[in-house]
Amino acid sequence: MPQAPGADFAVHYASPHAARPLLAQSAHILGVVGYGIEQPDFLPPDRPFIAAPLRPAAGGAMLEIWTSPSPCQPCQVGPVKGAHGGGLAFGAIKLDETKSTSLEAAVEAAYSDIFDFMDGAGFETPIRFWNYLTSITSHDQGLERYRRFNIGRHRAFSARLRQPLPPVASGVGGQHGASMIYFLAAHEPAAPIENPRQISAYAYPPLYGPRSPSFSRASIHRQGGSQALFISGTASIVGHETRHSGDLHGQIAETAANLRALISTAAQTASAPLNGAWAVKIYVHNPAYCPAVAPAIDTVFGANCQRLYLRGDICRPELLVEIEAFWRST
Ligand code: 3EB
């Protein structure tokens, strides 16, 4: 059972049944993401909700609920719906590919709308992005959709991002429905952290597309005496190359080594030991992979971490698993 959303910057992964009592006290809710579910009737309609184009890898529908230390105000700027409170903002947007001439134009427009939302709500900086892109590895007029996505994101960040380095992100493919982006923003930027085992994604060579993926591997965000650690979607990549193609157990072990390297790098700059509450999302290309991943999650994040397994396509077709995480000091 997740804890009740109280006066905390936190995330809760819960079934609709378990979420019902949590969402009733909705004042602290920044935003809710649904996996295999549309807006639940017990979530007050003014609270931001977005249905993701991903489903849980096993079992019924799940909700991802972000809460803030202070009561939140719903707000909408253009097509971006969100809420803010306690120095944090949540927002979400669905991509409308029918209105644009290309995927890169649709992505650039969506990110531009996100920057307009932050400007309108008075938030200086994004701290975390989730990009769920339908048919991520499909080819579209000679260029993979993920590569087109990277072009659009790069254009919007070049025009609007005020920080020198891009924030933490996940990039995963959905199987149904429109592509979407959701995000967290704050008044102060998070401090980016890179992985010594990997080349920075924003410095990948052109082998992976005309524009590199704009994200940092991890970051620490400090606010009001507490700190949060965000870890980007992490996969079996060393340097810039995929390792263990076609070998699930090899990819899981390499991904775990990448996560451990990030956590020990972060521990050098964090002002508290990184024990306690982790929340982990695991994206698997095939639901049958979950039992093989579980022991690695226990080892890296502890048996008591919250975890949400989702069926998703990773942005390189040979990658089988991607893992992201969030931790907050207690
Ligand atoms: C990688 O390391 C795997 O494009 O936003 C992970 C996290 C990945 C975020 C993104 C992509 C993204 O390159 C893929």
CSV table of C-alpha atoms and ligand atoms in Angstrom, one decimal, residues 131 146 149-150 153 169-171 198 201 204 213-215 217 232-235 237 314-316 319 322, ligand 1:
chain,number,residue,atom,x,y,z
A,131,ASN,CA,8.3,11.1,-23.7
A,146,TYR,CA,12.7,8.5,-32.6
A,149,PHE,CA,11.6,13.2,-32.3
A,150,ASN,CA,15.2,14.1,-31.3
A,153,ARG,CA,13.2,18.3,-29.1
A,169,ALA,CA,14.1,12.2,-19.4
A,170,SER,CA,12.7,8.9,-20.4
A,171,GLY,CA,12.0,8.0,-24.0
A,198,GLN,CA,28.4,6.2,-20.8
A,201,ALA,CA,23.4,11.2,-24.6
A,204,TYR,CA,26.1,10.7,-29.0
A,213,PRO,CA,19.0,12.9,-27.6
A,214,SER,CA,18.7,16.0,-25.3
A,215,PHE,CA,18.7,14.6,-21.8
A,217,ARG,CA,21.6,10.8,-17.2
A,232,SER,CA,16.7,9.0,-16.6
A,233,GLY,CA,15.6,5.9,-18.5
A,234,THR,CA,18.7,3.7,-18.4
A,235,ALA,CA,19.5,0.8,-20.7
A,237,ILE,CA,24.5,1.1,-23.3
A,314,ILE,CA,12.7,1.1,-26.2
A,315,CYS,CA,14.1,3.6,-28.7
A,316,ARG,CA,16.7,1.2,-30.1
A,319,LEU,CA,17.2,-2.9,-26.4
A,322,GLU,CA,14.8,0.5,-19.8
B,1,3EB,C1,19.7,5.8,-24.0
B,1,3EB,O1,20.4,5.7,-23.0
B,1,3EB,C2,18.4,5.0,-24.0
B,1,3EB,O2,15.4,10.3,-25.7
B,1,3EB,O3,14.6,11.1,-23.8
B,1,3EB,C3,16.8,6.9,-22.3
B,1,3EB,C4,16.3,8.0,-21.7
B,1,3EB,C5,16.7,6.9,-23.7
B,1,3EB,C6,15.7,9.1,-22.4
B,1,3EB,C7,15.2,10.2,-24.5
B,1,3EB,C8,16.2,8.0,-24.4
B,1,3EB,C9,15.7,9.1,-23.7
B,1,3EB,O4,20.0,6.4,-25.0
B,1,3EB,C10,17.2,5.7,-24.5
